[in-house]
PDB file of C-alpha atoms and ligand atoms in Angstrom:
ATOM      1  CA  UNK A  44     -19.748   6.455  -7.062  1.00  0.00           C
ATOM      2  CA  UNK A  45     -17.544   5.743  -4.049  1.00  0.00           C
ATOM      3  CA  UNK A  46     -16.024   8.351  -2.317  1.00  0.00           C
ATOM      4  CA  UNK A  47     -13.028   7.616  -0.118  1.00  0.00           C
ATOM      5  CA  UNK A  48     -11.894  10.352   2.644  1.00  0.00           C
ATOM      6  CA  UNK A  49      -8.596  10.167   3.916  1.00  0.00           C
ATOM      7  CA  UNK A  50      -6.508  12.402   6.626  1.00  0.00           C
ATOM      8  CA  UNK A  51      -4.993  15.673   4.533  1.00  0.00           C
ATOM      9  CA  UNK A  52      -2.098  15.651   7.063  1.00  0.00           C
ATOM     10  CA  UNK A  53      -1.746  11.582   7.941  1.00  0.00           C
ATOM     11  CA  UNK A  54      -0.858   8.540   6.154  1.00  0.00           C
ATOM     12  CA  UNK A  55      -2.913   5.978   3.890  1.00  0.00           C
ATOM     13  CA  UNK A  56      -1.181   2.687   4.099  1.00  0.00           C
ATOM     14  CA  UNK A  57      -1.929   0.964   0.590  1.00  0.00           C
ATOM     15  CA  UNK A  58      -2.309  -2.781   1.631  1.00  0.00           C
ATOM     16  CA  UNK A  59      -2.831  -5.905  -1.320  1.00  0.00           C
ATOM     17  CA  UNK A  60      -1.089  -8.707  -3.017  1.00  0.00           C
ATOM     18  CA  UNK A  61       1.278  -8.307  -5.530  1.00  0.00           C
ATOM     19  CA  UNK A  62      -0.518  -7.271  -8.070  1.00  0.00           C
ATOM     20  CA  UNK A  63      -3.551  -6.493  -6.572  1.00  0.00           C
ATOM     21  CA  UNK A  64      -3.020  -2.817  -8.336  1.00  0.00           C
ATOM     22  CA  UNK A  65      -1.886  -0.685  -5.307  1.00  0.00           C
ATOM     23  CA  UNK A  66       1.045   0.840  -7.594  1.00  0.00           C
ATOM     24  CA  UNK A  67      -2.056   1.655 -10.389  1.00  0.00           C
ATOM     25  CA  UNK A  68      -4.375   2.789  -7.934  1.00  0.00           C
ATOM     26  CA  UNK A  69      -1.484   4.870  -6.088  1.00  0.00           C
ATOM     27  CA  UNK A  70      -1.043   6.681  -9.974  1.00  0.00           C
ATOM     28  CA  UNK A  71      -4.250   7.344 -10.130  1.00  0.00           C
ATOM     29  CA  UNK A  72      -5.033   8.797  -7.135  1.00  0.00           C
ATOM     30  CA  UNK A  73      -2.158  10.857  -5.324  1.00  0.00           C
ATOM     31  CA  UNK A  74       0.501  12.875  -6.812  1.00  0.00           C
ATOM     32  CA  UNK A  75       3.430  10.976  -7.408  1.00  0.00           C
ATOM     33  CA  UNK A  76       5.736  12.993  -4.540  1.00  0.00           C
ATOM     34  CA  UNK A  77       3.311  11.603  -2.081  1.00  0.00           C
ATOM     35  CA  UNK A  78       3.324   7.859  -2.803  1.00  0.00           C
ATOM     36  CA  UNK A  79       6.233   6.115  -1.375  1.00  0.00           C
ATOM     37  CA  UNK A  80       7.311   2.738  -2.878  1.00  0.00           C
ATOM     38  CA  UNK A  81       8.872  -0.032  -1.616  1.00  0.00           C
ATOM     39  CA  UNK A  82       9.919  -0.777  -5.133  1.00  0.00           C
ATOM     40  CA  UNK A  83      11.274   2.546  -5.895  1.00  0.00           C
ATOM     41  CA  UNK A  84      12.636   2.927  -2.788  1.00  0.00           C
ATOM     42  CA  UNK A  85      14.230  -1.187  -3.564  1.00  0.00           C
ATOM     43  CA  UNK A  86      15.673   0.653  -6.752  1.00  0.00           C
ATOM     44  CA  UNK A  87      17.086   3.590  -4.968  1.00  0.00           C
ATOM     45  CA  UNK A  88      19.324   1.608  -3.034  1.00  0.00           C
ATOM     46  CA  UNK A  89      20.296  -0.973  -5.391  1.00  0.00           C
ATOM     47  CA  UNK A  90      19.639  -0.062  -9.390  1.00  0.00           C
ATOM     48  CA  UNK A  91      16.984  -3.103  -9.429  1.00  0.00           C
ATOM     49  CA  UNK A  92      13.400  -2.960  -7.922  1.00  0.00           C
ATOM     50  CA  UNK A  93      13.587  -6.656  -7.782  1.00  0.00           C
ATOM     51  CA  UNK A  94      16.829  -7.162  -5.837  1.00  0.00           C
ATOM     52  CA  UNK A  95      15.633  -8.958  -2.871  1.00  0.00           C
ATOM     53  CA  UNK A  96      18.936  -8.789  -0.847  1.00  0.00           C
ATOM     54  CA  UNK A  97      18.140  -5.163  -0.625  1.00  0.00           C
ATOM     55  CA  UNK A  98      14.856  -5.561   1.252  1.00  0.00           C
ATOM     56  CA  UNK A  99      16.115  -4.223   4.170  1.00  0.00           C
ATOM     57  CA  UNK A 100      17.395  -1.450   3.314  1.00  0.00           C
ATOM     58  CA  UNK A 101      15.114  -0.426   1.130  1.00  0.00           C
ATOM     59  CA  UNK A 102      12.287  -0.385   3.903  1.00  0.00           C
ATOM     60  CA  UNK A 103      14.857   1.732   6.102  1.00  0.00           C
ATOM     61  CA  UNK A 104      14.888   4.514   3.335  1.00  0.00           C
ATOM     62  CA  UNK A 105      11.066   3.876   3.012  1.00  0.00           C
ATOM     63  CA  UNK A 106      10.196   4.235   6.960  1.00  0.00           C
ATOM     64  CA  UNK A 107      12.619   7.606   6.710  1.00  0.00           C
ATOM     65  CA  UNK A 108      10.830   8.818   3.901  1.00  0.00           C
ATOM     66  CA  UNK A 109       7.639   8.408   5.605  1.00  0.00           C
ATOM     67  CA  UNK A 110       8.998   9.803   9.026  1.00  0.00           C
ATOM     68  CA  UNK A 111      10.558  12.708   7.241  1.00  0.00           C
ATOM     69  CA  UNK A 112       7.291  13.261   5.494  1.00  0.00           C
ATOM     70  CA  UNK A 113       4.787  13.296   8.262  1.00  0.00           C
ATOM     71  CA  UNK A 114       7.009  15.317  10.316  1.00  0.00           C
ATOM     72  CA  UNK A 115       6.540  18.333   7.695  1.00  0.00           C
ATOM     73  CA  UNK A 116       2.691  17.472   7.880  1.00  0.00           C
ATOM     74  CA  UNK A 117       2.504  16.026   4.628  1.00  0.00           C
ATOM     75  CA  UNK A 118      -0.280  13.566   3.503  1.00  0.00           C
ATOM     76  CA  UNK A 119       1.398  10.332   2.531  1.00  0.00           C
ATOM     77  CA  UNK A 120       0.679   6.972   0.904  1.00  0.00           C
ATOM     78  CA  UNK A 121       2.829   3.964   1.409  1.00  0.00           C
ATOM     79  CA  UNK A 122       2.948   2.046  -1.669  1.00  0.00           C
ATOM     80  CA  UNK A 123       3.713  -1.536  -0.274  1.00  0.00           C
ATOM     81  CA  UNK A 124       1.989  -4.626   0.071  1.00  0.00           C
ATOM     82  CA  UNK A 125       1.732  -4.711   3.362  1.00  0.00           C
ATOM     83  CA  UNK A 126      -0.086  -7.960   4.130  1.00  0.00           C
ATOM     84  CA  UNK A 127       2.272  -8.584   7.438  1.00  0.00           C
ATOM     85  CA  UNK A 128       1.010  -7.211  10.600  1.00  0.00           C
ATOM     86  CA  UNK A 129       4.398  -6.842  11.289  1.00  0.00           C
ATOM     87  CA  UNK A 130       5.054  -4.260   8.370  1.00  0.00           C
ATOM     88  CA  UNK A 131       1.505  -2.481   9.336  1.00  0.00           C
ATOM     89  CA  UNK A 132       2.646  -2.152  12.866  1.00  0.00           C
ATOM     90  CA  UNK A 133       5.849  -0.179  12.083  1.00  0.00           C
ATOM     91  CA  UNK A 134       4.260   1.906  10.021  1.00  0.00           C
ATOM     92  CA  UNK A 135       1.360   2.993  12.546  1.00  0.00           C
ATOM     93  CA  UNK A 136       4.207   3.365  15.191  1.00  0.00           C
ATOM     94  CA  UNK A 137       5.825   6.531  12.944  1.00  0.00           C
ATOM     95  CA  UNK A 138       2.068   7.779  12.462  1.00  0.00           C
ATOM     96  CA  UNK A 139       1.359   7.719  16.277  1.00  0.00           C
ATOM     97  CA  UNK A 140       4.851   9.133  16.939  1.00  0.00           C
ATOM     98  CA  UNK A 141       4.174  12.157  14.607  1.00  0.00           C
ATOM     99  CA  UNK A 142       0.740  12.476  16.188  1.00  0.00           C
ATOM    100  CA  UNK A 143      -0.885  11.821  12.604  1.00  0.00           C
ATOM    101  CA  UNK A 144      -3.183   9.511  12.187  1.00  0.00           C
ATOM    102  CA  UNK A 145      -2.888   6.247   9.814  1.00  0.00           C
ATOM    103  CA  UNK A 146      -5.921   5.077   7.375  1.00  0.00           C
ATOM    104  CA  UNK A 147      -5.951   1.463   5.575  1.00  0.00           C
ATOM    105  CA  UNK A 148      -6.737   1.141   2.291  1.00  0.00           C
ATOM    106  CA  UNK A 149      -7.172  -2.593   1.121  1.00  0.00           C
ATOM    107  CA  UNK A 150      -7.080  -3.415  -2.277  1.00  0.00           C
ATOM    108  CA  UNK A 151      -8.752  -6.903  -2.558  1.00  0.00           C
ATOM    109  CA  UNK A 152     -10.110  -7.494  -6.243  1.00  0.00           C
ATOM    110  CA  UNK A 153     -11.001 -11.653  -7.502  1.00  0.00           C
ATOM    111  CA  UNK A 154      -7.914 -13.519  -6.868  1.00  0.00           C
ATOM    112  CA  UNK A 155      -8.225 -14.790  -9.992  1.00  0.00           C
ATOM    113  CA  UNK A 156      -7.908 -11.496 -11.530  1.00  0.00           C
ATOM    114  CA  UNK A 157      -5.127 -10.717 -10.442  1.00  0.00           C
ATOM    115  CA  UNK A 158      -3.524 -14.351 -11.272  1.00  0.00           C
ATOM    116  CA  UNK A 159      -4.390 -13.371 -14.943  1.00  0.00           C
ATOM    117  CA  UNK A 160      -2.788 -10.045 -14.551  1.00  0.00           C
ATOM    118  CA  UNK A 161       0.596 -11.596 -12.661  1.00  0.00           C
ATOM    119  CA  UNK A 162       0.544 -13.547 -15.618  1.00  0.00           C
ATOM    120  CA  UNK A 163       0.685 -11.068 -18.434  1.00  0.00           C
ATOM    121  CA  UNK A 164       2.792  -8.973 -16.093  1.00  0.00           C
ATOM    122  CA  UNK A 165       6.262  -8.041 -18.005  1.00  0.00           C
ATOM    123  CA  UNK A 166       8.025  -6.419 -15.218  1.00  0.00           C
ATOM    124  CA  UNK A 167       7.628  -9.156 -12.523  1.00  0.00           C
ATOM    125  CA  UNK A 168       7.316 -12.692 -12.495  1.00  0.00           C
ATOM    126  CA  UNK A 169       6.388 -13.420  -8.710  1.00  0.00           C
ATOM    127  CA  UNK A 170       6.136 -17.188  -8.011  1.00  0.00           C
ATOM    128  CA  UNK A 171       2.534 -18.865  -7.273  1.00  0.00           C
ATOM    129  CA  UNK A 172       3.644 -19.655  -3.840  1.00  0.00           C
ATOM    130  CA  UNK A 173       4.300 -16.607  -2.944  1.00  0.00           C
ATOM    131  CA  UNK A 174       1.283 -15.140  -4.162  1.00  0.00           C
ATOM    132  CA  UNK A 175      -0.082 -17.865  -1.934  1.00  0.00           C
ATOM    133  CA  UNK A 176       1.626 -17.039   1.209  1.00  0.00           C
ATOM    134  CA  UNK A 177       0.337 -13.085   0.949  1.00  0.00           C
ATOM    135  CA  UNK A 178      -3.426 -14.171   0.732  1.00  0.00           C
ATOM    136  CA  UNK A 179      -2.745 -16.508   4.016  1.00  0.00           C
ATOM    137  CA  UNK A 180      -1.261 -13.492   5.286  1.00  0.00           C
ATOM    138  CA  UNK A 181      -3.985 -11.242   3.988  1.00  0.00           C
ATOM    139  CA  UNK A 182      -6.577 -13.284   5.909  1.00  0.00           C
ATOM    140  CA  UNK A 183      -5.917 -11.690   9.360  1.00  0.00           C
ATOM    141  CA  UNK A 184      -7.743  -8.634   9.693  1.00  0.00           C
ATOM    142  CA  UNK A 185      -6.330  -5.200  10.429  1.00  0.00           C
ATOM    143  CA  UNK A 186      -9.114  -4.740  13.537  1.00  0.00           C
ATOM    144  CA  UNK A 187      -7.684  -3.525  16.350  1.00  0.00           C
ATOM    145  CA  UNK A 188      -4.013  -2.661  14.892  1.00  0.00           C
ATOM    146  CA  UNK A 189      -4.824   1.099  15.707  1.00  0.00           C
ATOM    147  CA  UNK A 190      -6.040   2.802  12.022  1.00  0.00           C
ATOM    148  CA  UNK A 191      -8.438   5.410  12.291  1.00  0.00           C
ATOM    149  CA  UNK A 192      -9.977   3.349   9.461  1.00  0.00           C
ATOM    150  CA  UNK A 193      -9.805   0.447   7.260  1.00  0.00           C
ATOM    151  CA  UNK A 194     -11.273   1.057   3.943  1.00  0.00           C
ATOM    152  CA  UNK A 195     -12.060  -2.742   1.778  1.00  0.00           C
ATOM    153  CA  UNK A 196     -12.421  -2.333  -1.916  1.00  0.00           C
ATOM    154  CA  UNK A 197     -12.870  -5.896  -3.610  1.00  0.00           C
ATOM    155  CA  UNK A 198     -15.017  -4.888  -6.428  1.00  0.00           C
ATOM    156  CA  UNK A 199     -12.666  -3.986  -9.151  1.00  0.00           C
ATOM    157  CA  UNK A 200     -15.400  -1.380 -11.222  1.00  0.00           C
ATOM    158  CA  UNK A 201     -15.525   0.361  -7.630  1.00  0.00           C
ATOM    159  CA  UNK A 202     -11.660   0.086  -7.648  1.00  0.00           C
ATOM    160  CA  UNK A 203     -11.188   1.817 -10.777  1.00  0.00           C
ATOM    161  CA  UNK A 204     -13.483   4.360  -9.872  1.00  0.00           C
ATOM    162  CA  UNK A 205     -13.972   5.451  -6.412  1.00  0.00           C
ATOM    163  CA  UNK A 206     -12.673   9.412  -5.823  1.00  0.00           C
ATOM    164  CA  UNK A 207     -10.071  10.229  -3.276  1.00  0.00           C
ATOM    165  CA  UNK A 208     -11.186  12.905  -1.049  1.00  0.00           C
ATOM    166  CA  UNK A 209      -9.198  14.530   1.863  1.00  0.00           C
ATOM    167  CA  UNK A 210     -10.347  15.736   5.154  1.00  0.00           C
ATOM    168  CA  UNK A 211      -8.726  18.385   6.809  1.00  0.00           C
TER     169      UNK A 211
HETATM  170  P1  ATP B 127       3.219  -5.121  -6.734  1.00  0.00           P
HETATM  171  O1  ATP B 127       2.907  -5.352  -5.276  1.00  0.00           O
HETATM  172  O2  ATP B 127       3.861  -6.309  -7.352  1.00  0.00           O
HETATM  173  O3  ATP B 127       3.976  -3.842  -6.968  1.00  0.00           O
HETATM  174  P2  ATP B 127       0.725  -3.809  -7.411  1.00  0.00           P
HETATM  175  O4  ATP B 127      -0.281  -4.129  -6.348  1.00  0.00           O
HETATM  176  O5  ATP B 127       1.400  -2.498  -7.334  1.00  0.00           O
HETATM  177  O6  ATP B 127       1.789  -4.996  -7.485  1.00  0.00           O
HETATM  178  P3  ATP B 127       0.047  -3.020 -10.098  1.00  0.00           P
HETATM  179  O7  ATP B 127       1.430  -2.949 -10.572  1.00  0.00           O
HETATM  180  O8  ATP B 127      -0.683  -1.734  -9.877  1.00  0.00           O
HETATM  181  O9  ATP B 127      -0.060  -3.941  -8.786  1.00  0.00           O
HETATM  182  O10 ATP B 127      -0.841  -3.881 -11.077  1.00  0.00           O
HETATM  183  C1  ATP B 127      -0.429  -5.187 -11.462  1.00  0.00           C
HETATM  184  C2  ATP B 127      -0.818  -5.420 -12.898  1.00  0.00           C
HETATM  185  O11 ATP B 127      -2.222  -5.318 -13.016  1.00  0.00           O
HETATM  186  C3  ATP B 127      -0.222  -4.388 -13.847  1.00  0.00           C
HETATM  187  O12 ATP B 127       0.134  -5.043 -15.048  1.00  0.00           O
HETATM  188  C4  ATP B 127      -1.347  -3.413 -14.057  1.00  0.00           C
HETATM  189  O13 ATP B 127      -1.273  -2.825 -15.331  1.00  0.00           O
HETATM  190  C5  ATP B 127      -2.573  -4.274 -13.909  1.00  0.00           C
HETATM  191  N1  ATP B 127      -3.651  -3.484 -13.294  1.00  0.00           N
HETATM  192  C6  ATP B 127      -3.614  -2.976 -12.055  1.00  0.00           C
HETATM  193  N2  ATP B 127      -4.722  -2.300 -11.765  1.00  0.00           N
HETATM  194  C7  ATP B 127      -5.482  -2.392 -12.876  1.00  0.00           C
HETATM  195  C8  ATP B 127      -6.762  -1.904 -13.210  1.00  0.00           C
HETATM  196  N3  ATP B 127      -7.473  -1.190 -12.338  1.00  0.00           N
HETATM  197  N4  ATP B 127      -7.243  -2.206 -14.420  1.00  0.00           N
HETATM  198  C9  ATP B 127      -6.541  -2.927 -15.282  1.00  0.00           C
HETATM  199  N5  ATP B 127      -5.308  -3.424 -15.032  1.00  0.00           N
HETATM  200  C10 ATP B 127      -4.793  -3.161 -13.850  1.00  0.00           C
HETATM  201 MG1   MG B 128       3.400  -1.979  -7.191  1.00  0.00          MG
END
């Protein structure tokens, strides 16, 4: 059984396809005050987790939430999929600037599992292209970005089973 140990005062930055199970995984594991979705946050700002147009500002209230959160030393998991440096990047910068540090946790089960599961998915119908794009952009490693570690789980038994552990 897999034990994963992440920061008690930090962040764990959730990082997978769509559909790759973060949001599951997320459920599972934290309580639900301390995940923070870019799909909840996309619904908080527009009534529709799928409105694209409010992208934007949907990651504004997400980096604030996070800010706010690490400020007041609170362990926090960003619920996004993350697959663009770019994203990473911002989100290590409010880490570092609340002197906290940042973990990666990469969800990477079969890609074919999760085709099957986009497939019977009711509540999102996310083109193949797209899915396409975010395992290009998966392919570039997360060495050297600045986490205090990068936790891989591909094996979706270990997945569904591994225990979350803090560290003070
Ligand atoms: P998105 O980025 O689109 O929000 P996600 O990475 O959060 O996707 P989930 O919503 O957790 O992915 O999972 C996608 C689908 O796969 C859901 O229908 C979910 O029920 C199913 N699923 C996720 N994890 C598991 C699992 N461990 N076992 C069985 N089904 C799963
Ligand atoms: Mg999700």
């Amino acid at each position: 059984e897999r034990e994963l140990v992440v920061p008690a005062k930090g962040l764990v930055v959730l990082v997978g396809v769509s559909g790759s199970g973060k949001s599951t995984f997320a459920a599972r594991n934290f309580a639900p005050t301390q995940v923070v979705g870019s799909d909840s946050c996309r619904g908080m700002v527009s009534d529709d987790e799928n409105d694209q147009s409010a992208t934007a500002d949907a990651f504004g209230l997400l980096h604030h939430l996070v800010d706010t959160r690490l400020r007041r030393g609170l362990l926090t998991v960003v619920d996004a999929t993350n697959v663009d440096s770019s994203a990473r990047k911002r989100l290590l910068r409010i880490a570092a600037d609340n002197d906290l540090p940042a973990v990666a946790v990469v969800l990477d089960p079969p890609e074919q599992l999760v085709r099957d599961r986009g497939a019977a998915r009711a509540d999102r119908a996310l083109p193949d292209s797209a899915l396409s794009r975010q395992y290009r952009q998966m392919r570039n490693g997360l060495e050297g970005e600045g986490f205090h570690e990068i936790h891989v789980l591909r094996d979706p038994q270990e997945i569904d089973s591994v225990v979350v552990r803090t560290r003070p």
